[in-house]
Amino acid sequence: MAEEMPSFEVGQIVRSLRGRDAGRLAVVIRIEGDRFVWIADGDRRTFDRPKKKNRIHLEPFDYISPEVRRSLEETGRVTNGKLRHAIKTFLDAHPEYRTEGEDADGEG
C-alpha cells in the first residue's frame, strides 16, 4: 500500500526531516502541485530565497500562522520578520519541539 502524504497549507509550520536543513523549523509559503512545497524561515531561508522541498521530507505540525497566511493572501509576500515571529510563537506554545541548541527565536 502506498503511504498517504500529509496535507500542507500555506502558513503551516513544518520541520525538515531530510537534507542539510534537517531538524529546522520553517513555514510553508507556497504549494507546488501534489509533491512539493516551498518553505522559508526568515533567517537562513528568506522569503526571497525559499527552499523547494518534497512533502515526504517534511513533518507538518497542526499550527498555521494566521499572520503569514493573511499576508500572503493579501499581498503575495510576507516579511522575514513575520516568518521568524510565526516560528517563535509556535515554539513558545510548544516548547517540546525546540531542538537542542535552538534559542527562543527558533534560530540555531
Short mmCIF file of C-alpha atoms in Angstrom, two decimals:
data_model
loop_
_atom_site.label_atom_id
_atom_site.label_comp_id
_atom_site.label_asym_id
_atom_site.label_seq_id
_atom_site.Cartn_x
_atom_site.Cartn_y
_atom_site.Cartn_z
CA MET A 1 0.00 0.00 0.00
CA ALA A 2 1.21 3.49 -0.81
CA GLU A 3 1.80 5.72 2.17
CA GLU A 4 -0.60 8.67 2.22
CA MET A 5 1.15 12.03 2.05
CA PRO A 6 0.13 14.51 4.75
CA SER A 7 -1.64 17.65 3.58
CA PHE A 8 0.02 21.05 3.79
CA GLU A 9 -1.36 24.59 3.89
CA VAL A 10 0.20 27.99 3.33
CA GLY A 11 1.34 29.39 6.69
CA GLN A 12 1.79 25.95 8.27
CA ILE A 13 4.81 25.26 10.48
CA VAL A 14 6.88 22.25 9.36
CA ARG A 15 10.10 20.51 10.38
CA SER A 16 12.57 19.36 7.76
CA LEU A 17 13.37 15.65 8.06
CA ARG A 18 16.00 15.34 5.30
CA GLY A 19 18.81 17.43 3.85
CA ARG A 20 21.26 19.85 5.37
CA ASP A 21 18.35 21.70 6.99
CA ALA A 22 17.12 18.54 8.78
CA GLY A 23 15.60 19.33 12.17
CA ARG A 24 14.98 23.00 11.41
CA LEU A 25 11.54 24.58 11.53
CA ALA A 26 10.12 26.60 8.65
CA VAL A 27 6.86 27.95 7.28
CA VAL A 28 5.13 26.79 4.10
CA ILE A 29 4.91 29.81 1.79
CA ARG A 30 3.81 28.14 -1.45
CA ILE A 31 2.42 24.79 -2.58
CA GLU A 32 3.52 23.37 -5.92
CA GLY A 33 1.39 20.52 -7.20
CA ASP A 34 0.92 17.34 -5.20
CA ARG A 35 4.57 16.71 -4.42
CA PHE A 36 6.43 19.90 -3.49
CA VAL A 37 6.13 22.88 -1.16
CA TRP A 38 8.31 25.97 -0.80
CA ILE A 39 9.46 26.78 2.74
CA ALA A 40 11.24 29.69 4.40
CA ASP A 41 12.26 30.50 7.97
CA GLY A 42 13.09 34.21 7.64
CA ASP A 43 16.67 33.52 8.74
CA ARG A 44 18.74 31.08 6.70
CA ARG A 45 15.98 30.68 4.15
CA THR A 46 14.40 34.06 3.45
CA PHE A 47 11.15 34.72 1.61
CA ASP A 48 13.11 35.77 -1.48
CA ARG A 49 15.19 32.55 -1.42
CA PRO A 50 12.83 29.79 -0.25
CA LYS A 51 13.69 26.08 -0.32
CA LYS A 52 11.73 23.70 -2.52
CA LYS A 53 11.12 20.52 -0.52
CA ASN A 54 9.48 17.22 -1.27
CA ARG A 55 6.48 16.78 1.04
CA ILE A 56 7.70 13.39 2.26
CA HIS A 57 10.80 15.12 3.66
CA LEU A 58 8.73 17.36 5.94
CA GLU A 59 6.89 16.81 9.21
CA PRO A 60 3.82 19.09 9.34
CA PHE A 61 2.59 20.48 12.64
CA ASP A 62 -1.02 21.28 13.45
CA TYR A 63 -0.32 25.02 13.55
CA ILE A 64 -0.99 27.57 10.82
CA SER A 65 0.17 31.15 11.30
CA PRO A 66 -2.77 33.47 10.60
CA GLU A 67 -0.43 36.47 10.10
CA VAL A 68 1.65 34.70 7.46
CA ARG A 69 -1.40 33.29 5.71
CA ARG A 70 -3.19 36.65 5.65
CA SER A 71 -0.11 38.50 4.38
CA LEU A 72 0.43 36.00 1.56
CA GLU A 73 -3.26 36.10 0.57
CA GLU A 74 -3.42 39.92 0.58
CA THR A 75 -0.07 40.88 -0.94
CA GLY A 76 1.55 37.68 -2.18
CA ARG A 77 4.52 38.43 0.08
CA VAL A 78 5.46 38.08 3.73
CA THR A 79 8.26 39.72 5.69
CA ASN A 80 11.08 37.62 7.08
CA GLY A 81 10.25 39.09 10.48
CA LYS A 82 6.73 37.62 10.28
CA LEU A 83 8.19 34.23 9.37
CA ARG A 84 10.57 34.33 12.36
CA HIS A 85 7.72 35.52 14.61
CA ALA A 86 5.47 32.66 13.46
CA ILE A 87 8.15 30.09 14.34
CA LYS A 88 8.84 31.78 17.70
CA THR A 89 5.11 31.85 18.52
CA PHE A 90 4.85 28.14 17.70
CA LEU A 91 7.89 27.29 19.86
CA ASP A 92 6.59 29.39 22.76
CA ALA A 93 3.32 27.42 22.66
CA HIS A 94 5.05 24.06 22.08
CA PRO A 95 8.49 24.09 23.77
CA GLU A 96 8.76 20.31 23.36
CA TYR A 97 9.56 20.89 19.65
CA ARG A 98 12.53 23.13 20.39
CA THR A 99 15.73 21.35 19.41
CA GLU A 100 18.90 21.36 21.45
CA GLY A 101 20.92 24.49 20.70
CA GLU A 102 17.90 26.34 19.32
CA ASP A 103 17.24 29.60 21.12
CA ALA A 104 13.87 31.17 21.84
CA ASP A 105 13.82 32.86 18.42
CA GLY A 106 13.88 29.50 16.68
CA GLU A 107 17.40 30.13 15.45
CA GLY A 108 20.08 27.56 15.93
#
